[in-house]
Short mmCIF file of C-alpha atoms in Angstrom, two decimals:
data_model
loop_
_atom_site.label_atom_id
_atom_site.label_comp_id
_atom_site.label_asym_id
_atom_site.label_seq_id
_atom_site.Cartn_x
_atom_site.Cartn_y
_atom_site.Cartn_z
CA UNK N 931 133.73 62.07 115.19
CA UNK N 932 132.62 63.26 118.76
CA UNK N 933 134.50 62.47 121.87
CA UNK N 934 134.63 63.29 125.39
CA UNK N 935 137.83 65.15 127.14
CA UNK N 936 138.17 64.54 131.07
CA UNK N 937 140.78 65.34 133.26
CA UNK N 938 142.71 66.23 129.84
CA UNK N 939 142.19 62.69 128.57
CA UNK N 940 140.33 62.23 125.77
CA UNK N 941 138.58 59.61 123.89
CA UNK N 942 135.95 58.69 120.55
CA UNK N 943 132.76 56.98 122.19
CA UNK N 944 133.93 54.06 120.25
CA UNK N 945 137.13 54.16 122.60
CA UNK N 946 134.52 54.60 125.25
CA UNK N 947 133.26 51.17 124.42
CA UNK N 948 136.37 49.35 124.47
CA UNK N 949 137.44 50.42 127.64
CA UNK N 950 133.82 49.51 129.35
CA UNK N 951 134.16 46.05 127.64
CA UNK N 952 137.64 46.06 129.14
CA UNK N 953 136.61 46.83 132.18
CA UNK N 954 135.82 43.27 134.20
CA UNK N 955 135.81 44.98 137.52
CA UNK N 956 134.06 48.41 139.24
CA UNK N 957 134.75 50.43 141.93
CA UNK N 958 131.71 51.32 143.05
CA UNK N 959 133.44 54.11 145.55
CA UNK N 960 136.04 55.51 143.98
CA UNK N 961 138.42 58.11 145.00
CA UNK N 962 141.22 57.44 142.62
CA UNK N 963 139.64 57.45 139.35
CA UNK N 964 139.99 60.16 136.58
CA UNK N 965 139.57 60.68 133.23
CA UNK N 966 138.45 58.15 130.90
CA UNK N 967 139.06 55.71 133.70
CA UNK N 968 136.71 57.05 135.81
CA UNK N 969 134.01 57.77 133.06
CA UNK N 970 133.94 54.29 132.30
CA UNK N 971 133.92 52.73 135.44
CA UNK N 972 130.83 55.21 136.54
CA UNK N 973 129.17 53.84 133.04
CA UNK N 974 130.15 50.04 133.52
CA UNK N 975 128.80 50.39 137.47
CA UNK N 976 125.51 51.88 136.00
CA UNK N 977 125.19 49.07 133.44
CA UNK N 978 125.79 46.74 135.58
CA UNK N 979 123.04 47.91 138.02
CA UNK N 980 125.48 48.80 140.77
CA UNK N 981 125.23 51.53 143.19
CA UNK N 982 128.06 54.16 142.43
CA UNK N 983 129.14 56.50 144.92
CA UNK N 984 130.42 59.92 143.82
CA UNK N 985 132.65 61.29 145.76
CA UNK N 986 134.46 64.76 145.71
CA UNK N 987 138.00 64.84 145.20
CA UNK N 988 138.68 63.77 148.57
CA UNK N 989 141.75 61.31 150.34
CA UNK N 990 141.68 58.42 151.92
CA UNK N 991 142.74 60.60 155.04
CA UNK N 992 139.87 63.06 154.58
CA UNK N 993 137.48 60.49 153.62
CA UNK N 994 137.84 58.90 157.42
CA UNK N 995 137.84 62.40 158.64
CA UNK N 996 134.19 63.33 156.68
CA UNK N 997 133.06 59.82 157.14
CA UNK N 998 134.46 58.47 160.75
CA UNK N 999 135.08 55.48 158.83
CA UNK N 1000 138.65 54.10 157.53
CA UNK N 1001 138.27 54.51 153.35
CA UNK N 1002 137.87 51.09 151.46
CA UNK N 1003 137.46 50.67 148.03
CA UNK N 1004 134.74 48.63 147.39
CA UNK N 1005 135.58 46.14 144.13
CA UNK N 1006 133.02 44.43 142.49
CA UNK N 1007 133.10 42.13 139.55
CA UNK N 1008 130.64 42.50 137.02
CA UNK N 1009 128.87 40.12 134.93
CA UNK N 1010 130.39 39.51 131.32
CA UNK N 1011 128.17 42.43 129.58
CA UNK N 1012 129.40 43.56 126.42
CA UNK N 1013 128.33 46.64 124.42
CA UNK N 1014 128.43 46.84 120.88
CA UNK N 1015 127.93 50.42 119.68
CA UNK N 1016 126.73 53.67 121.49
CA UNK N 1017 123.28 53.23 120.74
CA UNK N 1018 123.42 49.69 122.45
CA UNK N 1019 125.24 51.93 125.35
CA UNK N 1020 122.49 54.77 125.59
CA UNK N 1021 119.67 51.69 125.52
CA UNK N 1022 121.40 50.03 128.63
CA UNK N 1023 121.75 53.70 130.88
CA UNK N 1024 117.69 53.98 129.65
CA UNK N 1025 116.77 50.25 131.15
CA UNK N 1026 119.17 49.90 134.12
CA UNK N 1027 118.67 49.28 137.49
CA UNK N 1028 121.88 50.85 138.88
CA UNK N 1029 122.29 54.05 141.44
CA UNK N 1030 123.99 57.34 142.03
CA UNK N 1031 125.24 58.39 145.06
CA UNK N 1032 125.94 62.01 145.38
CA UNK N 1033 126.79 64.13 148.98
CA UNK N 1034 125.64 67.75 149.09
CA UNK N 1035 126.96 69.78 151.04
CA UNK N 1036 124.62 72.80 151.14
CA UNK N 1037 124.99 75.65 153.58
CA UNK N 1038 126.14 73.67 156.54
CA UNK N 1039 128.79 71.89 155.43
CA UNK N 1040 127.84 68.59 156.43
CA UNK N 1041 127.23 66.20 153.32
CA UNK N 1042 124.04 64.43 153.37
CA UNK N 1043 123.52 61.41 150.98
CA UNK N 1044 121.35 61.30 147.96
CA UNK N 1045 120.58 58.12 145.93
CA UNK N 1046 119.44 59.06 142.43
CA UNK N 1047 118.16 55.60 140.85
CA UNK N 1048 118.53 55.24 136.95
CA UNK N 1049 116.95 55.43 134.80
CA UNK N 1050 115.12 58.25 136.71
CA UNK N 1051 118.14 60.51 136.86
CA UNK N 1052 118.07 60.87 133.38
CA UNK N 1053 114.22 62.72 133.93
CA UNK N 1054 115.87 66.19 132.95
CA UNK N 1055 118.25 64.46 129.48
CA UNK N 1056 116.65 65.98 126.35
CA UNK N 1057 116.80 63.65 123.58
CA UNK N 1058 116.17 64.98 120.39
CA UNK N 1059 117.32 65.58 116.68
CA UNK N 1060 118.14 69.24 117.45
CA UNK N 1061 120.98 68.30 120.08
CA UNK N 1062 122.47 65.83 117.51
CA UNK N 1063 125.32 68.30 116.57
CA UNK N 1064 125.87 69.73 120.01
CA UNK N 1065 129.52 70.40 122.04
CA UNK N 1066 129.39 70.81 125.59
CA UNK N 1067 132.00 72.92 127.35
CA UNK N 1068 131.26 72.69 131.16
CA UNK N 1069 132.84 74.09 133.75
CA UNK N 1070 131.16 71.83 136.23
CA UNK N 1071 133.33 69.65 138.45
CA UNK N 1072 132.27 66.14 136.86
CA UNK N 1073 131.86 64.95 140.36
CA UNK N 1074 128.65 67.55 140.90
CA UNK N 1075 125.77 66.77 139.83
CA UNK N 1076 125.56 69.65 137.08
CA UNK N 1077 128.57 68.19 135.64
CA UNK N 1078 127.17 64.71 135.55
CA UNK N 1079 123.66 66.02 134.11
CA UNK N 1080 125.81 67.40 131.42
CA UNK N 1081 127.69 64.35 130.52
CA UNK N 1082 124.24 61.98 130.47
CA UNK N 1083 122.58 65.42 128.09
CA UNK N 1084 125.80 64.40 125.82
CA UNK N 1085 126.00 61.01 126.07
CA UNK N 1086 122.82 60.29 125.53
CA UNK N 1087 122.93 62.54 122.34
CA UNK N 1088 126.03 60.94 121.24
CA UNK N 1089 127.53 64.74 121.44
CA UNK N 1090 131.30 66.14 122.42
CA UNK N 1091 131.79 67.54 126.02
CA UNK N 1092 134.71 68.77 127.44
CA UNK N 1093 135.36 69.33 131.25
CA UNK N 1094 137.40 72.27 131.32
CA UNK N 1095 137.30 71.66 135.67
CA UNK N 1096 139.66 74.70 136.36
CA UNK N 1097 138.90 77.59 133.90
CA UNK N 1098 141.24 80.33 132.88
CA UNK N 1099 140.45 83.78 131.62
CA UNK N 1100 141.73 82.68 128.46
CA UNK N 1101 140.64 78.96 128.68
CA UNK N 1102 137.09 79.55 127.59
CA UNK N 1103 137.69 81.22 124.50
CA UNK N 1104 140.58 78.50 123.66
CA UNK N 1105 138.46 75.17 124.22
CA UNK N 1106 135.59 77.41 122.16
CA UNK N 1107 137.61 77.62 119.34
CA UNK N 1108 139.76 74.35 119.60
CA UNK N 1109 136.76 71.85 119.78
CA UNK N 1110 134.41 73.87 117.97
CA UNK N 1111 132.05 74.36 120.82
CA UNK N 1112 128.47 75.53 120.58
CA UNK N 1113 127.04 75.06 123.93
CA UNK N 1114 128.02 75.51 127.54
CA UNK N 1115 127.22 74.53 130.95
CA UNK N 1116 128.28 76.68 133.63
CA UNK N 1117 127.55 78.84 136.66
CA UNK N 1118 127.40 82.81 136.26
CA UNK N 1119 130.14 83.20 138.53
CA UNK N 1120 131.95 81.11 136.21
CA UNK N 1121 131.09 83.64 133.60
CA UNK N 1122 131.57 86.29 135.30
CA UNK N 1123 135.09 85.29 136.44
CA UNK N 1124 136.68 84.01 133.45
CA UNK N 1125 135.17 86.01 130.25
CA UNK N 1126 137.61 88.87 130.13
CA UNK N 1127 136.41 90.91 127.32
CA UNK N 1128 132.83 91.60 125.56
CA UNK N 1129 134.13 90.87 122.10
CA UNK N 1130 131.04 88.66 120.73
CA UNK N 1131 131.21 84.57 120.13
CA UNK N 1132 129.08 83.98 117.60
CA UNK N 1133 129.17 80.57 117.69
CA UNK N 1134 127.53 79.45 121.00
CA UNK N 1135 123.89 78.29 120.35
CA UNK N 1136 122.98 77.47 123.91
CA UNK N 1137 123.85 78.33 127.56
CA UNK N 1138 122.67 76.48 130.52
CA UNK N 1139 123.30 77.97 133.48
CA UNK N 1140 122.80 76.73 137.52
CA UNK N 1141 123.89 76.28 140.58
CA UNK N 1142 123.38 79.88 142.08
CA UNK N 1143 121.18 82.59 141.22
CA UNK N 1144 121.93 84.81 138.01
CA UNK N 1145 120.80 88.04 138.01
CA UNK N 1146 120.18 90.79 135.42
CA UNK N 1147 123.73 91.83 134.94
CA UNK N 1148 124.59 88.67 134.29
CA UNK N 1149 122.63 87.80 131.77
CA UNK N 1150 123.21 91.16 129.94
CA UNK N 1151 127.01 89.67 130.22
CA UNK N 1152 126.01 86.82 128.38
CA UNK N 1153 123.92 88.10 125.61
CA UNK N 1154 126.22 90.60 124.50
CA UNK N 1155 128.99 88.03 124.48
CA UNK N 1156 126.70 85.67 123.15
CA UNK N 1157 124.55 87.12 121.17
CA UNK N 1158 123.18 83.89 119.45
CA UNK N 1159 122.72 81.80 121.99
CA UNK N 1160 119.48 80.35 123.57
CA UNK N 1161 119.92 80.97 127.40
CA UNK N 1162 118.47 78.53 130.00
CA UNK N 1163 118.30 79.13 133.54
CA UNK N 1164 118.10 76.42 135.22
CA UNK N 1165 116.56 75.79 138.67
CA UNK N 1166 117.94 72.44 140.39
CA UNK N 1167 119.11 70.62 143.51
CA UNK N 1168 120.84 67.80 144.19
CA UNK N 1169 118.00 66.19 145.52
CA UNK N 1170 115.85 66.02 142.32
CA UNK N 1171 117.91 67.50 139.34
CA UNK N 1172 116.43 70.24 136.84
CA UNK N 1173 112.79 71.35 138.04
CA UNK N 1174 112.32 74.79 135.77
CA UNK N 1175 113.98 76.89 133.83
CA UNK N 1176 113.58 80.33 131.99
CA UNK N 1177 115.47 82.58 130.13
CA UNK N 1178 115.98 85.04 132.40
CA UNK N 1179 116.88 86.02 135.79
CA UNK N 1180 113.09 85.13 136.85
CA UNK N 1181 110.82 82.00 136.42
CA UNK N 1182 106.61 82.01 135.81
CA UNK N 1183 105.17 80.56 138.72
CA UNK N 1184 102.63 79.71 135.98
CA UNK N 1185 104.95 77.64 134.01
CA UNK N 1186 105.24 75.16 137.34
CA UNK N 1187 103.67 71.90 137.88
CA UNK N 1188 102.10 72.67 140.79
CA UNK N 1189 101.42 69.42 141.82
CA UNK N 1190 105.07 68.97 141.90
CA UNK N 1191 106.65 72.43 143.19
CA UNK N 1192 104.94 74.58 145.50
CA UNK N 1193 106.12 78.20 147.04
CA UNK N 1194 104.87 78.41 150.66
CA UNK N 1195 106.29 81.82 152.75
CA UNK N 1196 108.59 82.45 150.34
CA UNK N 1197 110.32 79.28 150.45
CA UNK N 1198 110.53 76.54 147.76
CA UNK N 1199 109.65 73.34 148.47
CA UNK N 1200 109.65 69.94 145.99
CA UNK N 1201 106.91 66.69 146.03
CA UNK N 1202 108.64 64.24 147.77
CA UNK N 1203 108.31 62.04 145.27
CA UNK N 1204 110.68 63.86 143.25
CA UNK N 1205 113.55 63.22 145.28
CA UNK N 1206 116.33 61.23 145.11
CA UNK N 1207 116.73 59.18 148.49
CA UNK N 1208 117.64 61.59 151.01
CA UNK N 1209 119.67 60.71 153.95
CA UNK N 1210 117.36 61.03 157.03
CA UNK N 1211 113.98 60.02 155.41
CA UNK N 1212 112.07 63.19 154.86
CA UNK N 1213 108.51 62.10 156.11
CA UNK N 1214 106.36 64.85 154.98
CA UNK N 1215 104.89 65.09 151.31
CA UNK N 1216 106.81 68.44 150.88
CA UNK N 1217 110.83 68.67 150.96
CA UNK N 1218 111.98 72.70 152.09
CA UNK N 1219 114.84 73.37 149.75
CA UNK N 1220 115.77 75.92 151.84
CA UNK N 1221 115.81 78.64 148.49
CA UNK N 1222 113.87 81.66 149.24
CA UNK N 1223 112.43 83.39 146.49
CA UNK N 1224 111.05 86.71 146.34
CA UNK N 1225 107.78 87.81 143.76
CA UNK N 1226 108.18 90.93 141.52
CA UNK N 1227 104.58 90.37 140.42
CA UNK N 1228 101.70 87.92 140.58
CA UNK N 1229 103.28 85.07 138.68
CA UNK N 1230 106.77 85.81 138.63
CA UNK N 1231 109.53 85.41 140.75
CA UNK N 1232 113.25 85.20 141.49
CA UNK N 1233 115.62 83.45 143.59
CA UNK N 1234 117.20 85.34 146.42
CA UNK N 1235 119.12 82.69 148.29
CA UNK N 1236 119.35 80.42 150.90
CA UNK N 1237 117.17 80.63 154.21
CA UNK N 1238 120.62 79.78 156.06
CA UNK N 1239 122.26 82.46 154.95
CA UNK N 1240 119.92 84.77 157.21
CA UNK N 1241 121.98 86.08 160.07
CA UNK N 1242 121.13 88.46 163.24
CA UNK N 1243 123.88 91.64 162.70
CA UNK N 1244 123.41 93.90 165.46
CA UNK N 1245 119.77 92.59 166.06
CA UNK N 1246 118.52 93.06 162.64
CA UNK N 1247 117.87 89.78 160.51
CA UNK N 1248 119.35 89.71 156.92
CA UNK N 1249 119.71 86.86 154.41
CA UNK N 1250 123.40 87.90 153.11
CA UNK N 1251 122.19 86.76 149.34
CA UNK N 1252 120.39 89.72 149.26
CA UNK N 1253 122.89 91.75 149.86
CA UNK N 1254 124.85 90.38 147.38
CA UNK N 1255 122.17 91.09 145.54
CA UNK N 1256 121.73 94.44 146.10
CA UNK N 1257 125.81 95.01 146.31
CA UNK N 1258 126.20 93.27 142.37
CA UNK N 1259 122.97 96.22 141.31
CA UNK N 1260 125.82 99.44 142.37
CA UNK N 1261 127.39 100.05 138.59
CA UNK N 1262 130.87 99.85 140.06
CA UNK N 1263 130.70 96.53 141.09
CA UNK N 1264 131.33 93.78 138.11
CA UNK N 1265 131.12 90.74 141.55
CA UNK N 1266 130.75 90.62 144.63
CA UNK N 1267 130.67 87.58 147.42
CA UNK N 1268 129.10 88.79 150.62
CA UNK N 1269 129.71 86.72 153.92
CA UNK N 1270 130.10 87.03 157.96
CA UNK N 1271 132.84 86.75 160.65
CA UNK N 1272 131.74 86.59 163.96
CA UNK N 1273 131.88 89.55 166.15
CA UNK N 1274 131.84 90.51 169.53
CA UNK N 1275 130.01 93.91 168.97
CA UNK N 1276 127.15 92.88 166.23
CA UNK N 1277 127.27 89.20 166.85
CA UNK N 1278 128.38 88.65 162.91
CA UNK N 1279 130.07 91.34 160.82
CA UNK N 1280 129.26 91.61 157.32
CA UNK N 1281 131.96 91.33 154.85
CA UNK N 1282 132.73 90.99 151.11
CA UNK N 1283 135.24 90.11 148.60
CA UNK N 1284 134.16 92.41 145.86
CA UNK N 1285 135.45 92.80 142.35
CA UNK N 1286 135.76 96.80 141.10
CA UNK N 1287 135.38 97.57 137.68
CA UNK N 1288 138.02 100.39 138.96
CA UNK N 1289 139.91 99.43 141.97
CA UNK N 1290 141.02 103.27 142.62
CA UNK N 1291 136.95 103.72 142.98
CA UNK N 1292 136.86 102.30 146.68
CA UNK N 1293 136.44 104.68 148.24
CA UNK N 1294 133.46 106.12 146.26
CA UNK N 1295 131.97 102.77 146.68
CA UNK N 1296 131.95 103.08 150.07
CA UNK N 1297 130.71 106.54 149.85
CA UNK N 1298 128.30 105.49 147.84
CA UNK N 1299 127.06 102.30 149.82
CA UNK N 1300 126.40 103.84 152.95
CA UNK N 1301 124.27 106.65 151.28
CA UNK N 1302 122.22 104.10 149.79
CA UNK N 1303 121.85 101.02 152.21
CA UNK N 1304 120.92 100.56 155.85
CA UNK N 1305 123.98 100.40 158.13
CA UNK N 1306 122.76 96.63 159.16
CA UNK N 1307 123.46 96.03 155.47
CA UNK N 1308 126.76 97.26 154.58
CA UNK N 1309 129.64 95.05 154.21
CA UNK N 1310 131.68 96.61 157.17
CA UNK N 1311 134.80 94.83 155.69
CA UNK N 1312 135.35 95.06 152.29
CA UNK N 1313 138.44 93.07 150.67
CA UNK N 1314 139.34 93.82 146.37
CA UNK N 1315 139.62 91.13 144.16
CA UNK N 1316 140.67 90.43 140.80
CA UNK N 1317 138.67 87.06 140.87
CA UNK N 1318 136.22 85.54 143.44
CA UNK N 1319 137.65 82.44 145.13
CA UNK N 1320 134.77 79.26 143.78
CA UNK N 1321 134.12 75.89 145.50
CA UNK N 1322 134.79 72.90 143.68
CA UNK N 1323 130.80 73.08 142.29
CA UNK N 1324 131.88 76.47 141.04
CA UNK N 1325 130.03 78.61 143.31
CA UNK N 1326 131.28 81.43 145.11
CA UNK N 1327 132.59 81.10 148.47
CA UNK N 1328 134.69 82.77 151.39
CA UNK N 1329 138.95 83.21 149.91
CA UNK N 1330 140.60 81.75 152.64
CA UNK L 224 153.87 101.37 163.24
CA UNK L 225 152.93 100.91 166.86
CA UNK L 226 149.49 100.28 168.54
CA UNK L 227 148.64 103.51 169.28
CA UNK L 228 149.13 104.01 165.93
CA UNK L 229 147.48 101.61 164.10
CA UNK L 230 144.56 101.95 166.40
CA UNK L 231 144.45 106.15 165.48
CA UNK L 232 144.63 105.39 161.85
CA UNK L 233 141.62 102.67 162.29
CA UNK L 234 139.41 105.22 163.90
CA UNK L 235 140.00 107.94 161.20
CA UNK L 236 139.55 105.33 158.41
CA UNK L 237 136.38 104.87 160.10
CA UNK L 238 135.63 108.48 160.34
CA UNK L 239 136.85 108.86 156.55
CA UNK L 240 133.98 106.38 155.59
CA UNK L 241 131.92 108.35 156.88
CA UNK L 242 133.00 111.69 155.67
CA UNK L 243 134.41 112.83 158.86
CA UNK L 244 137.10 114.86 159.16
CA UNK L 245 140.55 113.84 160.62
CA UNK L 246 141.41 113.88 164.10
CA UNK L 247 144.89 114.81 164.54
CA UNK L 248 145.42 114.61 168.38
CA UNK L 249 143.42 112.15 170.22
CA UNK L 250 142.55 112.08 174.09
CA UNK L 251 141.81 109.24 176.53
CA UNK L 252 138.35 110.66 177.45
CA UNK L 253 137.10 110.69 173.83
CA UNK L 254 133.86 109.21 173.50
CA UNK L 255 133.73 106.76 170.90
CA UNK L 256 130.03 107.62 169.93
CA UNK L 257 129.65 110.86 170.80
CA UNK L 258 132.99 112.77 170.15
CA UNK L 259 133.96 110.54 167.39
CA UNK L 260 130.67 109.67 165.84
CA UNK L 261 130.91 105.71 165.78
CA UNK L 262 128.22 103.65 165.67
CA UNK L 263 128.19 100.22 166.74
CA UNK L 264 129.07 98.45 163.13
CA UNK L 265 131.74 101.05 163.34
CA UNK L 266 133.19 99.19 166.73
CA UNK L 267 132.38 95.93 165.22
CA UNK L 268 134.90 97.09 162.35
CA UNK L 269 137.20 98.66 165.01
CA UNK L 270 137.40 95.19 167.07
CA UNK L 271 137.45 92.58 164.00
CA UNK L 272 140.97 94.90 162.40
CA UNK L 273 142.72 94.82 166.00
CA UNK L 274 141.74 91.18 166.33
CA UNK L 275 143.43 90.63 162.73
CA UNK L 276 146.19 93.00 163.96
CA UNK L 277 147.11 91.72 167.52
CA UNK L 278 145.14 89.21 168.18
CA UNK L 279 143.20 90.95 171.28
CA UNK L 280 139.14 91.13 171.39
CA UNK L 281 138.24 94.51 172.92
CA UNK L 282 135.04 94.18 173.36
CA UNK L 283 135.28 90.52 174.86
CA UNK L 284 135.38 91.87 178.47
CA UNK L 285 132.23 94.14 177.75
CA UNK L 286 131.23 97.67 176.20
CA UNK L 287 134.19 99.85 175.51
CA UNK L 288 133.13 103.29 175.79
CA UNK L 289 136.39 105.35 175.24
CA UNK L 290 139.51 105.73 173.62
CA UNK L 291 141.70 105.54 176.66
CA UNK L 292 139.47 102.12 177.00
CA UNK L 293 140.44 101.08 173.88
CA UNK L 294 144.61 101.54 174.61
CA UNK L 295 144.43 99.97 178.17
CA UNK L 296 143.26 97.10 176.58
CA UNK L 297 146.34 96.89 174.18
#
């Protein structure tokens, strides 16, 4: 029987049911809700053609700092719908009417809104016969939009998922072998932080991985720990969901709709018409994402970064995703997350938390960095880690 | 360890980086640049660990072109 785990609750999608049918009310902005409790009042909202906001973990105290507005949970009563089985469930999410609200935060920090209308969100679900016997293990936060793409992919396919929100090095390999997992949804810092050893699983079938750029050590990571799975690299933003994918670290330009996704100066930007409804009404046909992507050839290309995190250091302009980049190529690096701290000299000094596959190597790191790299590149301040510090969408960030 | 101190270890960990030798006995006119071979991500370095360590910008006031510079503003 499949099931879903949350928040370490878990339940059949027969339980699932009951608890929707129990449910006469919906918060349709909650803050409160976890676990089955909140999977079921995000379902009941959607069925009910409400407009759901999703809201990071977040208190009533920072929600009127964010917001400027006291928090007040909205309550609404919903009609007397009743499902009788999951299929009657999956028909409902297909025909509704109801909304997602989701807040990205992107380089700036400041959330902007996006309203994703069903049935539309589920654009990107892949319903098939072949995903019958799927189980999910994401590491996605379940209120990110990865983590909720995940959930519809196995609800929608009637599969197990389990939310394993704040991974261990040992977690992984435990919810692997305790709920007989075959697929997983993560980012490749999550990999990258948490799989300890290269001692092969066999039994994953399928890895979809987002959120940040992967490059090609990463995915060497991943195929030798596992070496039969189908790897998907997924391209997405909040705004629209999944766009493209490949299998490796770069995507075909070739294999785009160009009608729908369009590179101009090295920038990628998304139809319009794609998009979710984005706080501050984007007026022109094309939407910037703000990824920059760089072309190794004619038709193929990978992502670098983010145009915002291109910074003047001493007069010279550098996008510190590159760096990264080029930091996470050096053999004695296993991770690396490169930032800036303001500075009275260079206007921003460039630092980085890096992880050593030899910690007594620092020095011949350094060494080696500034034989190698332009001095406008080097991370002047360089801090050891055993494990980069993630936000709660499980990409890297500054340790504070 | 006292300022002088921390600041003379900070300036041969720079030097270290960059393969250059120790300097055991330091003098008020050395040049940052020229007798010590610092470039100006070197001095961003420099200011950013004595701002973590006490607090004080160096350069906030302007260029600091010496080490005796450096200790009057400590």
């Amino acid at each position: 029987m499949n099931y879903i785990q949350i928040d370490n609750e878990v339940c059949s999608y027969n339980e699932l049911i009951e608890y929707i049918n129990a449910c006469e009310k919906v918060v349709t902005n909650p803050i409160n809700l976890r676990g089955i409790s909140f999977l079921a009042n995000l379902l009941k909202s959607l069925i009910s053609d409400k407009e759901i906001e999703i809201l990071h973990p977040i208190s009533p105290a920072g929600y009127k700092k964010k917001f400027n507005t006291p928090y007040k949970e909205q309550i609404h009563f919903t009609d007397n719908l009743f499902i009788s089985s999951i299929s009657e469930l999956t028909e409902s999410l297909k025909k509704c009417q109801g909304e997602i609200i989701l807040y990205t935060t992107g380089s700036t920090g400041t959330p902007k809104k996006i309203k994703h209308k069903f049935p539309e969100f589920l654009h990107d679900v892949i319903i098939s016969e072949d995903k019958i016997r799927d189980k999910w293990l994401t590491l996605y936060s379940k209120f990110h939009i990865a983590g909720l793409k995940v959930l519809f992919q196995a609800i929608m396919n009637n599969n197990t998922i389990v939310y394993d929100e704040k991974p261990t090095k040992n977690s992984i390999q435990e919810k692997i072998n305790q709920h007989q997992i075959n697929a997983i949804s993560a980012t490749p810092t999550h990999f990258t932080n948490y799989i300890s050893d290269k001692n092969p699983i066999n039994s994953i079938s399928r890895i979809s991985l987002g959120g940040e750029r992967s490059d090609k050590k990463q995915i060497e990571l991943l195929r030798i720990k596992f070496p039969k799975a189908r790897i998907r690299n997924i391209y997405a933003t909040t705004e629209s969901g999944a766009l493209f994918s490949s299998d490796d670290t770069f995507f075909s330009i070739d294999k785009i709709d160009g009608n729908k996704i369009k590179i101009i100066d090295n920038e990628i930007y998304i139809k319009t018409s794609l998009l979710g409804k984005v706080e501050g009404n984007i007026k022109s046909e094309w939407y910037a994402t703000g990824d920059s992507v760089k072309f190794i050839n004619d038709i193929n290309f990978e992502i670098i970064g983010r145009t915002k995190r291109t910074v003047n250091v001493g007069g010279y302009l550098v996008n510190l995703d590159e760096i990264q980049n080029i930091l996470r190529k050096f053999h004695l690096i296993v991770d690396c997350y490169v930032y800036t701290e303001k500075n009275s000299v260079v206007g921003e000094l460039i630092c980085a938390d890096i992880i050593l596959r030899d910690k007594t190597k620092l020095s011949q790191f350094k060494s080696k960095i500034r034989k190698e790299m332009p001095p406008y590149q080097i991370p002047m301040k360089i801090n050891t880690v055993d494990i980069l510090s993630l936000n709660s969408n499980g990409k890297k960030h500054k340790i504070e | 360890m006292n300022k002088i101190e921390f600041i003379n270890e900070c300036l041969n960990e720079l030097r270290s980086d960059k393969e250059l030798p120790k300097i055991i006995s330091f003098n008020n006119d050395l040049n940052l640049r020229y007798d010590l071979g610092l470039d100006s991500f070197d001095l961003a370095l420099l200011t950013s660990k004595i701002e973590d360590e006490y607090d004080i910008d160096i350069f906030k006031n302007g260029l600091i072109e010496t080490y005796g510079e450096i200790i009057q503003q400590l």
